[in-house]
mmCIF file as gemmi writes it, N, C-alpha and C atoms, coordinates in Angstrom:
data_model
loop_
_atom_site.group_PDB
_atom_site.id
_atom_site.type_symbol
_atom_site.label_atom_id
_atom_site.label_alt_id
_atom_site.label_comp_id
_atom_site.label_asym_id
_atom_site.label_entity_id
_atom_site.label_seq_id
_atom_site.pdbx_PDB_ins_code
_atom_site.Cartn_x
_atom_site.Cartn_y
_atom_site.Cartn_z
_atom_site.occupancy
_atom_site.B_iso_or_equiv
_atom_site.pdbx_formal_charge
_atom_site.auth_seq_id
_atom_site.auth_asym_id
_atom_site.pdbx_PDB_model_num
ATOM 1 N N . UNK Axp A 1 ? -25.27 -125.128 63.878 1 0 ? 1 A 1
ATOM 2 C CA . UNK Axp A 1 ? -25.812 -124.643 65.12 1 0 ? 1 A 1
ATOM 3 C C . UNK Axp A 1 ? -26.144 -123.153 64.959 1 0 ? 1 A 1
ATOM 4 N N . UNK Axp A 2 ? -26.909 -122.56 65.81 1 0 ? 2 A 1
ATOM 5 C CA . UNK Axp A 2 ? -27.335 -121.278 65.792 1 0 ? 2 A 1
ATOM 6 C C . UNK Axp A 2 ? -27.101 -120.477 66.02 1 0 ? 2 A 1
ATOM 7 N N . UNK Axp A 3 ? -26.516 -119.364 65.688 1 0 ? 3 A 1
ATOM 8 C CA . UNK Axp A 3 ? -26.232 -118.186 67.044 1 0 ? 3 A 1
ATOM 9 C C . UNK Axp A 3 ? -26.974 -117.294 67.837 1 0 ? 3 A 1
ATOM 10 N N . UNK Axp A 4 ? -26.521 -116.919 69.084 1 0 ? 4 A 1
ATOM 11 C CA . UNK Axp A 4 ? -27.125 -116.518 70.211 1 0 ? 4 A 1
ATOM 12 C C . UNK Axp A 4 ? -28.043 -115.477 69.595 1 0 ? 4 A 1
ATOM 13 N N . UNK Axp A 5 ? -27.668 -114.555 68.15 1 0 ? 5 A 1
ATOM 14 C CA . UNK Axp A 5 ? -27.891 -113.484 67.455 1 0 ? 5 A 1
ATOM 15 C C . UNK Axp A 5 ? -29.156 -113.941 67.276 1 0 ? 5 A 1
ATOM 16 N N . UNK Axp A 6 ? -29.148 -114.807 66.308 1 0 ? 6 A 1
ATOM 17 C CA . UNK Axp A 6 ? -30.006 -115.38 66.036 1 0 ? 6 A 1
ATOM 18 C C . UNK Axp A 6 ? -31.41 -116.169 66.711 1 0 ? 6 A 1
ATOM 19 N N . UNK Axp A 7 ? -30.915 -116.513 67.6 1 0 ? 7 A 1
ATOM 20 C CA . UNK Axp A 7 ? -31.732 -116.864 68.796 1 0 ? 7 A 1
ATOM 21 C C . UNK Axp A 7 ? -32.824 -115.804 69.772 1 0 ? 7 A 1
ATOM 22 N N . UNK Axp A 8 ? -31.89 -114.805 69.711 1 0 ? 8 A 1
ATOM 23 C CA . UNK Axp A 8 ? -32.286 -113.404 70.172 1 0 ? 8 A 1
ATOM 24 C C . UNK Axp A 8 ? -33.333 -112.954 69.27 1 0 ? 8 A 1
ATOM 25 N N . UNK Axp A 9 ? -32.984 -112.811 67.665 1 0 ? 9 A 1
ATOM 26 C CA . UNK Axp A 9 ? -33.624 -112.505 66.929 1 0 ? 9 A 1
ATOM 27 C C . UNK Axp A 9 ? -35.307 -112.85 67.014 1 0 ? 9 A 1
ATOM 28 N N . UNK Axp A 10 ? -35.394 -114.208 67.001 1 0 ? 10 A 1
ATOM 29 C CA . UNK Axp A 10 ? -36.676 -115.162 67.076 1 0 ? 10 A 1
ATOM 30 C C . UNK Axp A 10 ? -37.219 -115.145 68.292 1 0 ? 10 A 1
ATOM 31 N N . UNK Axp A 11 ? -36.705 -114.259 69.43 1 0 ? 11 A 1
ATOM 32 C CA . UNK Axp A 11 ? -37.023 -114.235 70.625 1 0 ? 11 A 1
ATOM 33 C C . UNK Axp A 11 ? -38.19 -112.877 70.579 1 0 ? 11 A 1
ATOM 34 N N . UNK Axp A 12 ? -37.337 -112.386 69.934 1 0 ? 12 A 1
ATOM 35 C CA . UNK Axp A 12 ? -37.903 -110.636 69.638 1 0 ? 12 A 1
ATOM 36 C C . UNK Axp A 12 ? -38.99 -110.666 68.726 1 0 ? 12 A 1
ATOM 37 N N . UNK Axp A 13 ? -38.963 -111.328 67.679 1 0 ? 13 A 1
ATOM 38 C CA . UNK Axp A 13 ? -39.964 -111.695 66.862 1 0 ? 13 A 1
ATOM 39 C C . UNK Axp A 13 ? -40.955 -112.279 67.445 1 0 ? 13 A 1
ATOM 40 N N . UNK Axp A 14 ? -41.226 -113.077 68.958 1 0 ? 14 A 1
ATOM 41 C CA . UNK Axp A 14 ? -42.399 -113.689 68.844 1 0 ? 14 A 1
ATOM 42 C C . UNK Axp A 14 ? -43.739 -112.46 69.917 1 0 ? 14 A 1
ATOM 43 N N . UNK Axp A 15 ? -43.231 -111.519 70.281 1 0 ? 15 A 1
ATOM 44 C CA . UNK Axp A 15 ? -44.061 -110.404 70.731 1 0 ? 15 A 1
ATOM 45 C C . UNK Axp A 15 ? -44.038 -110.869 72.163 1 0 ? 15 A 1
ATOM 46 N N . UNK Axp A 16 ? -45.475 -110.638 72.889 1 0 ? 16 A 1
ATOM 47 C CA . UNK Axp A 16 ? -45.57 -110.563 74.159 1 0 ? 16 A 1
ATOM 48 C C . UNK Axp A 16 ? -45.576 -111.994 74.569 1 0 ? 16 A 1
ATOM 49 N N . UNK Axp A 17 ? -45.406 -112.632 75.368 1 0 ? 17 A 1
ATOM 50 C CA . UNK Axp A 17 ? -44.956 -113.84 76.42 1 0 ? 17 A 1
ATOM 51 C C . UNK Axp A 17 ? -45.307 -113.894 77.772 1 0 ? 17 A 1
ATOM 52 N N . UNK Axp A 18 ? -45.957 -114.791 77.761 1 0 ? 18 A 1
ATOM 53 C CA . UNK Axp A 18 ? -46.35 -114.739 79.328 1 0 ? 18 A 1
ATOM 54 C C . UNK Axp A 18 ? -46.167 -116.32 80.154 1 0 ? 18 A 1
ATOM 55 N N . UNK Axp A 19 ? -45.642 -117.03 80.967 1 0 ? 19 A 1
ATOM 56 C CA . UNK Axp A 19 ? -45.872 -117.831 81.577 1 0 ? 19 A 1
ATOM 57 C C . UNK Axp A 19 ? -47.015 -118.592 82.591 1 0 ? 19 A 1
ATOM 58 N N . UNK Axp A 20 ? -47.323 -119.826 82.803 1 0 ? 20 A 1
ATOM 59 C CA . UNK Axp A 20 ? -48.463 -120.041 83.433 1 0 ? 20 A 1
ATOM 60 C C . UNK Axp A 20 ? -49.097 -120.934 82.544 1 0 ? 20 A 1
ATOM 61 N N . UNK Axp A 21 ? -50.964 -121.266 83.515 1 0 ? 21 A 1
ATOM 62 C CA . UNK Axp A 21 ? -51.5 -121.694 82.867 1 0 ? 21 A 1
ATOM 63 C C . UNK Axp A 21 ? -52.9 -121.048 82.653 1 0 ? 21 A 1
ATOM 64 N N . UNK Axp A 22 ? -53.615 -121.706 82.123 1 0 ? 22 A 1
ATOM 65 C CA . UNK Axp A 22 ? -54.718 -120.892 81.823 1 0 ? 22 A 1
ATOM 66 C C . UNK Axp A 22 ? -56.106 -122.199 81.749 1 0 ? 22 A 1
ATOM 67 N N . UNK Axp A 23 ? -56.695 -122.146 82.497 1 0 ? 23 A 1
ATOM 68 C CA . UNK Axp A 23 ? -58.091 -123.035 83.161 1 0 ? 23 A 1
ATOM 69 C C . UNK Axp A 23 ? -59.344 -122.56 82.937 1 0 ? 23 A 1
ATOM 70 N N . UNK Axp A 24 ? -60.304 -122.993 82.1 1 0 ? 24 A 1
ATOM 71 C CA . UNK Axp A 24 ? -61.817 -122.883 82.201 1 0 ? 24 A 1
ATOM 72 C C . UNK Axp A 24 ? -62.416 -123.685 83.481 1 0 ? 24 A 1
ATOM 73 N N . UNK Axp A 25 ? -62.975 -122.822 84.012 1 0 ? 25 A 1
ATOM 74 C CA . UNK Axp A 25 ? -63.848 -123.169 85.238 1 0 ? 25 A 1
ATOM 75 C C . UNK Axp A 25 ? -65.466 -122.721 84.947 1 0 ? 25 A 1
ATOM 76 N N . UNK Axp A 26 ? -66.229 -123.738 85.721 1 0 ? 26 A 1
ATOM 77 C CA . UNK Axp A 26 ? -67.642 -123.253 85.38 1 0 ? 26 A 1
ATOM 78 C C . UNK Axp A 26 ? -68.03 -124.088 86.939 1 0 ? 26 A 1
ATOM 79 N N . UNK Axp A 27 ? -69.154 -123.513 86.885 1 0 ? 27 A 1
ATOM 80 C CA . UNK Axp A 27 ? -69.733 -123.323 88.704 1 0 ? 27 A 1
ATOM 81 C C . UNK Axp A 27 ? -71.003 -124.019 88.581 1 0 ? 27 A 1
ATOM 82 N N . UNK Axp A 28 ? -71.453 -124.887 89.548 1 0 ? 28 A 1
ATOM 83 C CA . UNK Axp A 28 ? -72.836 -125.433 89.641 1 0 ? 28 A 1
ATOM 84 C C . UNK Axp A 28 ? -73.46 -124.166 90.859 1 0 ? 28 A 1
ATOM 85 N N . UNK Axp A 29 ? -74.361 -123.867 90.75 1 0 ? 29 A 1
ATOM 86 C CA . UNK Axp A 29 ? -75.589 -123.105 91.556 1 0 ? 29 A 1
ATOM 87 C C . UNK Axp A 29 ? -76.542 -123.677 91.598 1 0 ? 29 A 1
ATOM 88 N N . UNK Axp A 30 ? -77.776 -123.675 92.669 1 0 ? 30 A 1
ATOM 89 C CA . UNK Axp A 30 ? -78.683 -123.797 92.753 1 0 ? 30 A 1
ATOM 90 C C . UNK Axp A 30 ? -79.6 -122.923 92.276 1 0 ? 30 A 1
ATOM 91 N N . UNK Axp A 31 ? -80.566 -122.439 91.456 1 0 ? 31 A 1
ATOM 92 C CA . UNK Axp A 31 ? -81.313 -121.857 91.092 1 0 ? 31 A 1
ATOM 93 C C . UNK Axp A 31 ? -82.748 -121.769 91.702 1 0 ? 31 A 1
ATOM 94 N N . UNK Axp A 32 ? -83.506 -120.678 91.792 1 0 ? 32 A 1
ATOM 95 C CA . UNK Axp A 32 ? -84.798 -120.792 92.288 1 0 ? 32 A 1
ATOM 96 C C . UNK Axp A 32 ? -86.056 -121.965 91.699 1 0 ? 32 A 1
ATOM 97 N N . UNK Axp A 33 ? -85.541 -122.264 91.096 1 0 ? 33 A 1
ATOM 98 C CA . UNK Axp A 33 ? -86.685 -123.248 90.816 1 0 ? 33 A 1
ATOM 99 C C . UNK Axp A 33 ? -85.797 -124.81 91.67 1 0 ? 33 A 1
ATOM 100 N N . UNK Axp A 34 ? -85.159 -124.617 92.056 1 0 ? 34 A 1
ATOM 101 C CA . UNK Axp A 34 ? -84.549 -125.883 92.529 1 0 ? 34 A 1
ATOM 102 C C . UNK Axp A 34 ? -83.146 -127.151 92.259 1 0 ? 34 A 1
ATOM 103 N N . UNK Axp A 35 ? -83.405 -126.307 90.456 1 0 ? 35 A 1
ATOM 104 C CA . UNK Axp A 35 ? -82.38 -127.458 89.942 1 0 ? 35 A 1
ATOM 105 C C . UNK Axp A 35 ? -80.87 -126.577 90.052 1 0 ? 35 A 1
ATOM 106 N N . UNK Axp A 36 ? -80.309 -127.584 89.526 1 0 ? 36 A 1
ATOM 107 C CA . UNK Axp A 36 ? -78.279 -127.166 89.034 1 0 ? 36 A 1
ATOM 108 C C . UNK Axp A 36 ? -78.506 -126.33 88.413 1 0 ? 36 A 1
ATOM 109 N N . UNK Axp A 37 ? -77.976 -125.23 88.107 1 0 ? 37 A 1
ATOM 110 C CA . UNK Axp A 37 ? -77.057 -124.501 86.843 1 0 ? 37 A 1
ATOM 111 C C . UNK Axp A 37 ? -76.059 -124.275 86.823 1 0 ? 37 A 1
ATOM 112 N N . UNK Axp A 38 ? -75.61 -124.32 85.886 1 0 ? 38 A 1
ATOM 113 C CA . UNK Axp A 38 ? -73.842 -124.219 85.434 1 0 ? 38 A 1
ATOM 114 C C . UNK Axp A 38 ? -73.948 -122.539 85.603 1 0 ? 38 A 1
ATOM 115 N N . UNK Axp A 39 ? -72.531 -121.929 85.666 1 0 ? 39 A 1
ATOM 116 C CA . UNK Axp A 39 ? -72.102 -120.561 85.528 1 0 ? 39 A 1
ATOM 117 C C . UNK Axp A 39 ? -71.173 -120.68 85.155 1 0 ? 39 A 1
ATOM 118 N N . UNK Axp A 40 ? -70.547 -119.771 83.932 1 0 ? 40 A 1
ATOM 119 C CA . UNK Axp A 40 ? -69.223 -119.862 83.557 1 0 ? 40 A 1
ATOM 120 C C . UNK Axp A 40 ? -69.21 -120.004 82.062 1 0 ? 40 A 1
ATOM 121 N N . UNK Axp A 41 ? -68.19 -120.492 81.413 1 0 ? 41 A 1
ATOM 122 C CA . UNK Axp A 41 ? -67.005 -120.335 82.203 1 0 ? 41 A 1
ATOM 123 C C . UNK Axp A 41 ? -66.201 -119.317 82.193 1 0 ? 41 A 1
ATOM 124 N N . UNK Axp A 42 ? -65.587 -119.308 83.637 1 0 ? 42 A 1
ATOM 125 C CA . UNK Axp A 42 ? -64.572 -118.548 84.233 1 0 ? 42 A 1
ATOM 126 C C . UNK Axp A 42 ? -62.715 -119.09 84.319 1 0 ? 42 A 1
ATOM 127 N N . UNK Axp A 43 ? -62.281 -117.946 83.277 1 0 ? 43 A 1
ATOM 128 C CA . UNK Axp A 43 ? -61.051 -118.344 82.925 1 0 ? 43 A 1
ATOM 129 C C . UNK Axp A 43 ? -59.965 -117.628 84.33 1 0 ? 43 A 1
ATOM 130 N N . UNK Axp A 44 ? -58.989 -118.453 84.585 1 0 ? 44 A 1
ATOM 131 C CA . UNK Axp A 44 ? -58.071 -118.496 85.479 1 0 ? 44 A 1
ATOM 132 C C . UNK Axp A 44 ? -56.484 -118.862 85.196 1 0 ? 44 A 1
ATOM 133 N N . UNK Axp A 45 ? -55.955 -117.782 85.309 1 0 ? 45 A 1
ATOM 134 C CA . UNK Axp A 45 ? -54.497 -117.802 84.89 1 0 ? 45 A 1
ATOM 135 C C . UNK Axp A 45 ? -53.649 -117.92 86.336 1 0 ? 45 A 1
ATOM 136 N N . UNK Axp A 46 ? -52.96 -119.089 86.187 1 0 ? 46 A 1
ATOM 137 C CA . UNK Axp A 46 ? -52.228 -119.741 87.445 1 0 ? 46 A 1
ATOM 138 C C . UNK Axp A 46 ? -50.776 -119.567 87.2 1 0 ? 46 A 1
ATOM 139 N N . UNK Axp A 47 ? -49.368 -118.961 88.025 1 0 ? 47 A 1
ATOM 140 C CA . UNK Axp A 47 ? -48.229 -119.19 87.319 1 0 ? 47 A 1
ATOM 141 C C . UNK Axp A 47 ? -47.482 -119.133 89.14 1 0 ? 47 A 1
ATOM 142 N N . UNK Axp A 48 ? -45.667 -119.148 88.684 1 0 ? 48 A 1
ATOM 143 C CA . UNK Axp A 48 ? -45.238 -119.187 89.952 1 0 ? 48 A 1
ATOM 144 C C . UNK Axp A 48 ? -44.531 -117.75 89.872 1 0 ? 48 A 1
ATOM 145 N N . UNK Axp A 49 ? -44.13 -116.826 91.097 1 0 ? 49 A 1
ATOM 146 C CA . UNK Axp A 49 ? -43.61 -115.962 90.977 1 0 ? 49 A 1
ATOM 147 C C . UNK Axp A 49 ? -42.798 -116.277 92.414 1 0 ? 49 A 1
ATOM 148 N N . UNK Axp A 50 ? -41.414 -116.593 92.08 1 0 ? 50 A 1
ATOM 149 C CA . UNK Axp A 50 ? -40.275 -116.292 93.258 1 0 ? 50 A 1
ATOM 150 C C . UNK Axp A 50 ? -40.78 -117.324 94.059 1 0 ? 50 A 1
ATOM 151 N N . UNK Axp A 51 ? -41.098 -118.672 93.328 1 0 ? 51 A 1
ATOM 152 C CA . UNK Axp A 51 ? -41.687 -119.636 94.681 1 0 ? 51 A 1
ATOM 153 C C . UNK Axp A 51 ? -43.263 -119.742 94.916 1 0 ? 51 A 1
ATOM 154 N N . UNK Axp A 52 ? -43.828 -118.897 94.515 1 0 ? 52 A 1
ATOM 155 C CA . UNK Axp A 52 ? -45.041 -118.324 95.201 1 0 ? 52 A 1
ATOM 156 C C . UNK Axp A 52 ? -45.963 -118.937 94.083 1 0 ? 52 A 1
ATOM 157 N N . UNK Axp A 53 ? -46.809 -119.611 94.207 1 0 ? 53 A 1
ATOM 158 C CA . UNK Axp A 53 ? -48.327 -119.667 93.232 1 0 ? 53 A 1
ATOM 159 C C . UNK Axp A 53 ? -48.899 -118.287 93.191 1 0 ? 53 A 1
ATOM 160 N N . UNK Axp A 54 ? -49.553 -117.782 92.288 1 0 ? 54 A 1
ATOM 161 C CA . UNK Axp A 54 ? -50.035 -116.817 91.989 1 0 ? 54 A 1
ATOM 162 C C . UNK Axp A 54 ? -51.155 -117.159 90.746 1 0 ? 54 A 1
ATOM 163 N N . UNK Axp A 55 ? -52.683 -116.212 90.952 1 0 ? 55 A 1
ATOM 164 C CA . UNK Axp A 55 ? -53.424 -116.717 90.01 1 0 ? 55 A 1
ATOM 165 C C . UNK Axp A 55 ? -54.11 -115.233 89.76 1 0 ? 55 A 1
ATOM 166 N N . UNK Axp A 56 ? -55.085 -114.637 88.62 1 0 ? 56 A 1
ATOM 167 C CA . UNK Axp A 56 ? -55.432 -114.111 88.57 1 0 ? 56 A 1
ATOM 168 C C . UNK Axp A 56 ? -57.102 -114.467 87.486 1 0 ? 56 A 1
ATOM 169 N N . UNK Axp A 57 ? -58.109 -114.043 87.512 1 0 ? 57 A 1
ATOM 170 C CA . UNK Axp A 57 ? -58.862 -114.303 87.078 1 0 ? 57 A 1
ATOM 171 C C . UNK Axp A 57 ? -58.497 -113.111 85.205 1 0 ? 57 A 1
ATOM 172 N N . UNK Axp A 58 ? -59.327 -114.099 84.303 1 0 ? 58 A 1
ATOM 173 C CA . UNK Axp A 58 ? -58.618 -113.524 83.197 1 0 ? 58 A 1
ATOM 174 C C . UNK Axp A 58 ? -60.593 -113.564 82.643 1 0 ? 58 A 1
ATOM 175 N N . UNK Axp A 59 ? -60.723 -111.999 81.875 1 0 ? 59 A 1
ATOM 176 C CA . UNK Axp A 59 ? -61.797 -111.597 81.573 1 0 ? 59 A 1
ATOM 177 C C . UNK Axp A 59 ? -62.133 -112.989 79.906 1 0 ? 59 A 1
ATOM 178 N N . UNK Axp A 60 ? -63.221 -113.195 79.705 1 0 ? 60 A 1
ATOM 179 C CA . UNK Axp A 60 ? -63.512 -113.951 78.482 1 0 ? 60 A 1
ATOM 180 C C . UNK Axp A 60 ? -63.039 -113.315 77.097 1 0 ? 60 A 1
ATOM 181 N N . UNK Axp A 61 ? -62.937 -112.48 77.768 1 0 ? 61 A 1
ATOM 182 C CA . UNK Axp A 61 ? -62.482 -111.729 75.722 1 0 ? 61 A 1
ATOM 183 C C . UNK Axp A 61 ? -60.866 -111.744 75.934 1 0 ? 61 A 1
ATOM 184 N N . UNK Axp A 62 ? -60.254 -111.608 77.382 1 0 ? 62 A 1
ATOM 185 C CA . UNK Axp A 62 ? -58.845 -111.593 76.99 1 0 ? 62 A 1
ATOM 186 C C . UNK Axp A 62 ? -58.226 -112.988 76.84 1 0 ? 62 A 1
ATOM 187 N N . UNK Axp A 63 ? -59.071 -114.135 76.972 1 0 ? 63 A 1
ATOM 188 C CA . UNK Axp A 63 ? -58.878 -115.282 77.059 1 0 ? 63 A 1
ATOM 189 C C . UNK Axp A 63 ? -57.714 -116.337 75.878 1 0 ? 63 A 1
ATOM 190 N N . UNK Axp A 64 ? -58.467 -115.837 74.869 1 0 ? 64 A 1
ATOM 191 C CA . UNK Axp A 64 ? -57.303 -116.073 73.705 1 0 ? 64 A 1
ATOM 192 C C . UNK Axp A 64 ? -56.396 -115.378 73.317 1 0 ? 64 A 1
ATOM 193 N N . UNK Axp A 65 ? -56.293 -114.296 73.71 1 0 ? 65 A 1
ATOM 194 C CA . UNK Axp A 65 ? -55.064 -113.429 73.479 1 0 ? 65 A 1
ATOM 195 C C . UNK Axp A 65 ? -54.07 -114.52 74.931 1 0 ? 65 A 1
ATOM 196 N N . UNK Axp A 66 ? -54.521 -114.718 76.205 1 0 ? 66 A 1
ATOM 197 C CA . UNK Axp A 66 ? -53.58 -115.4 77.13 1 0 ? 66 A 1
ATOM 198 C C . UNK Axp A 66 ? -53.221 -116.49 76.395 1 0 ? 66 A 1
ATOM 199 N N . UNK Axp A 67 ? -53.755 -117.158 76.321 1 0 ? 67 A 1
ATOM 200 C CA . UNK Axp A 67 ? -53.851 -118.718 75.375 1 0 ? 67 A 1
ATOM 201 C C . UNK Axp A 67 ? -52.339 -118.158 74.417 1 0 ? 67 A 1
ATOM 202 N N . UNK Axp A 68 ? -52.514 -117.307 73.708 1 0 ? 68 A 1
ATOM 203 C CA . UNK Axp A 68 ? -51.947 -117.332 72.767 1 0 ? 68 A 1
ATOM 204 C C . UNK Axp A 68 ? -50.075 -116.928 73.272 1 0 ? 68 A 1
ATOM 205 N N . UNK Axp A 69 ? -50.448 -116.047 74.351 1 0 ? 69 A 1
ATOM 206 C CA . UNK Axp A 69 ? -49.258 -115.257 74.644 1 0 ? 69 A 1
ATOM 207 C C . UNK Axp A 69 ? -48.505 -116.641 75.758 1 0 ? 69 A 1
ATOM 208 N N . UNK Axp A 70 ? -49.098 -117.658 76.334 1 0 ? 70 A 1
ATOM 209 C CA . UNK Axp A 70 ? -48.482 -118.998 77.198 1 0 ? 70 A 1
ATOM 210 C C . UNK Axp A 70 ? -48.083 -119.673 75.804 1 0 ? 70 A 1
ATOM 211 N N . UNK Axp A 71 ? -48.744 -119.86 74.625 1 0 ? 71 A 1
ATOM 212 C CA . UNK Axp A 71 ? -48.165 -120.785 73.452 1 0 ? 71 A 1
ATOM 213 C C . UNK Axp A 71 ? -46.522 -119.805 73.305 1 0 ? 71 A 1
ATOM 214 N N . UNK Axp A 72 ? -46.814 -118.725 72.974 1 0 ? 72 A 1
ATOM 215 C CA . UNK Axp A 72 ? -45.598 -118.246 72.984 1 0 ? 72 A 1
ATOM 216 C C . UNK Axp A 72 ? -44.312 -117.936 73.869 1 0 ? 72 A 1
ATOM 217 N N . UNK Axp A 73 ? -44.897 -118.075 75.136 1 0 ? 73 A 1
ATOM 218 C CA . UNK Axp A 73 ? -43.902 -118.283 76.218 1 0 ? 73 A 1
ATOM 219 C C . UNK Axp A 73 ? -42.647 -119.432 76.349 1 0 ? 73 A 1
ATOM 220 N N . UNK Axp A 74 ? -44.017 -120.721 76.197 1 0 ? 74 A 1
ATOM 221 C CA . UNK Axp A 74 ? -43.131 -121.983 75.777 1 0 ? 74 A 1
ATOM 222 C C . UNK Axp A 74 ? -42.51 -122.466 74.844 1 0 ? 74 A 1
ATOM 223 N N . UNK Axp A 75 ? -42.917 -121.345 73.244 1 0 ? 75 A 1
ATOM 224 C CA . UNK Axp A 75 ? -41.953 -121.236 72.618 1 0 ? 75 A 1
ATOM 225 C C . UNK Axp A 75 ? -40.573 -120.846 72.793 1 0 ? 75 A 1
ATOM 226 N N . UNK Axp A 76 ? -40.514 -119.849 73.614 1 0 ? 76 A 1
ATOM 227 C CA . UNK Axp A 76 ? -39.502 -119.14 74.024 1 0 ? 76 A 1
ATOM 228 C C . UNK Axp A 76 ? -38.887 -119.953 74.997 1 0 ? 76 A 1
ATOM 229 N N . UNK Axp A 77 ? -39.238 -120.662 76.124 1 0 ? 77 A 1
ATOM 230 C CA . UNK Axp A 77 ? -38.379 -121.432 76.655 1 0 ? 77 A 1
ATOM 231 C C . UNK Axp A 77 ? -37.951 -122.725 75.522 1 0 ? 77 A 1
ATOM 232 N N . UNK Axp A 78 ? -38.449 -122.785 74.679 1 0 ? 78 A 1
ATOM 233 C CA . UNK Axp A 78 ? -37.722 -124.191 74.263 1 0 ? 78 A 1
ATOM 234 C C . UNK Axp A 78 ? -36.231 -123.374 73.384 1 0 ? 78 A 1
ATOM 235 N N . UNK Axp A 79 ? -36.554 -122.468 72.915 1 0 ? 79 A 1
ATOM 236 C CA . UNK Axp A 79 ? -35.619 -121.477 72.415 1 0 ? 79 A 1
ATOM 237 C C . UNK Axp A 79 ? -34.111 -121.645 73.193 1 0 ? 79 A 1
ATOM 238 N N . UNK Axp A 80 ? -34.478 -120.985 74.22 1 0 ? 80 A 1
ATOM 239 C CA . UNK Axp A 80 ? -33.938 -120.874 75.068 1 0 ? 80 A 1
ATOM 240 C C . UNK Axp A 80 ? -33.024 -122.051 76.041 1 0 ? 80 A 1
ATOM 241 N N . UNK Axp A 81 ? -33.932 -122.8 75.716 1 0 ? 81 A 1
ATOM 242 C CA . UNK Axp A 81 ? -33.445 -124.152 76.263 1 0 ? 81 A 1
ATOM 243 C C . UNK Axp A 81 ? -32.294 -124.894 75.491 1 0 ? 81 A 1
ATOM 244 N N . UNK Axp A 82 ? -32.755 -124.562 74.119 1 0 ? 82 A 1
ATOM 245 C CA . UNK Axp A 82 ? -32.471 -125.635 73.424 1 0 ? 82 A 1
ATOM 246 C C . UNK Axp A 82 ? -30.894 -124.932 73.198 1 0 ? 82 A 1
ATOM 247 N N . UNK Axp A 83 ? -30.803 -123.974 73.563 1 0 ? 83 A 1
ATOM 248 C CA . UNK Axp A 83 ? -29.312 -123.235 73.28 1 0 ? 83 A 1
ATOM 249 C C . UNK Axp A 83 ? -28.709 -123.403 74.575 1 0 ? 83 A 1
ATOM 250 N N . UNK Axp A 84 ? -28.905 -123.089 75.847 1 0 ? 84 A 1
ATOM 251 C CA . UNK Axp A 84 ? -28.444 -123.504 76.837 1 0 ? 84 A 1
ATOM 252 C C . UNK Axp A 84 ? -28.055 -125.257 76.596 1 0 ? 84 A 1
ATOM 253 N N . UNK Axp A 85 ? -28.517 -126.4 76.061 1 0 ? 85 A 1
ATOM 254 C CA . UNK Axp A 85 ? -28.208 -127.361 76.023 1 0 ? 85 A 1
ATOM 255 C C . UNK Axp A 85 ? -26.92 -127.542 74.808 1 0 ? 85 A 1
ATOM 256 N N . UNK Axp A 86 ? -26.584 -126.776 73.746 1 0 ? 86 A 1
ATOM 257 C CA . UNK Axp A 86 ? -25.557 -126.671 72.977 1 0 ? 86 A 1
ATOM 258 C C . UNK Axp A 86 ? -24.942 -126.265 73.71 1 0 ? 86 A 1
ATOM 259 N N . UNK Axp A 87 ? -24.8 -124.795 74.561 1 0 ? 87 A 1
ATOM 260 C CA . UNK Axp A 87 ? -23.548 -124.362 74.832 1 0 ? 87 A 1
ATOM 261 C C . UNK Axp A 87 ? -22.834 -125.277 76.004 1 0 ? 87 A 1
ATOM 262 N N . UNK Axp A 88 ? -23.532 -126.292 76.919 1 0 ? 88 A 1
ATOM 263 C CA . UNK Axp A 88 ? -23.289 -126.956 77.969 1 0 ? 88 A 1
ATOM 264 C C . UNK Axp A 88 ? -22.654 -128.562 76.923 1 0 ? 88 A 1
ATOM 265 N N . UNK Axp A 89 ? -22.816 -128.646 75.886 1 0 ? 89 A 1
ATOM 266 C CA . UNK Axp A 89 ? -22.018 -130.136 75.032 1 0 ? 89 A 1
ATOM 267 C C . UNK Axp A 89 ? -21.031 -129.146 74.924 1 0 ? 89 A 1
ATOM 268 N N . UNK Axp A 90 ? -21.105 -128.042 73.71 1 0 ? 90 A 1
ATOM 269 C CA . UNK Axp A 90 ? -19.708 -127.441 73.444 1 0 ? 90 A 1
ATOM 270 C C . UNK Axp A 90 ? -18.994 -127.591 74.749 1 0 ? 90 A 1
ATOM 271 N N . UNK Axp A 91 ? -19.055 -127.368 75.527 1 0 ? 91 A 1
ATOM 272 C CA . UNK Axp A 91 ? -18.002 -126.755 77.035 1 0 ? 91 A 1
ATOM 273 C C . UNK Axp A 91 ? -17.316 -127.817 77.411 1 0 ? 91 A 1
């Protein structure tokens, strides 16, 4: 089994973390000539804070850096998890 040290360690190692999700959206418009056009897409970062939904619109270039920093979030909860579930058998 692991220690908390250790756990900590790999916590610290994985950099910034963010929770949530992260949604491509794209928009139908009408255009002057008459037909559909698409707009977009428009990325949208959704998470909960204290109960609360909360969303913020996320620019296209910071898009994969979010992507990347939610992969690492849920790294960190499984981390996290997965040690909270040892120390609750040990007990």
């Amino acid at each position: 089994m692991r220690t908390s040290s250790e756990i900590l360690g790999d916590l610290a190692a994985l950099g910034t973390l963010r929770r949530g999700q992260l949604t491509e959206q794209t928009y139908s418009v009408k255009g002057r000539d008459g037909e559909a056009h698409r707009q977009g897409p428009y990325y949208v970062l959704t998470w909960s804070d204290g109960g609360e939904k909360r969303t913020r619109r996320v620019p296209a270039g910071e898009a994969p850096d979010v992507r990347e920093e939610i992969a690492r979030g849920k790294e960190a909860q499984a981390l996290v998890s997965h040690r909270c579930y040892d120390v609750a058998i040990l007990d």
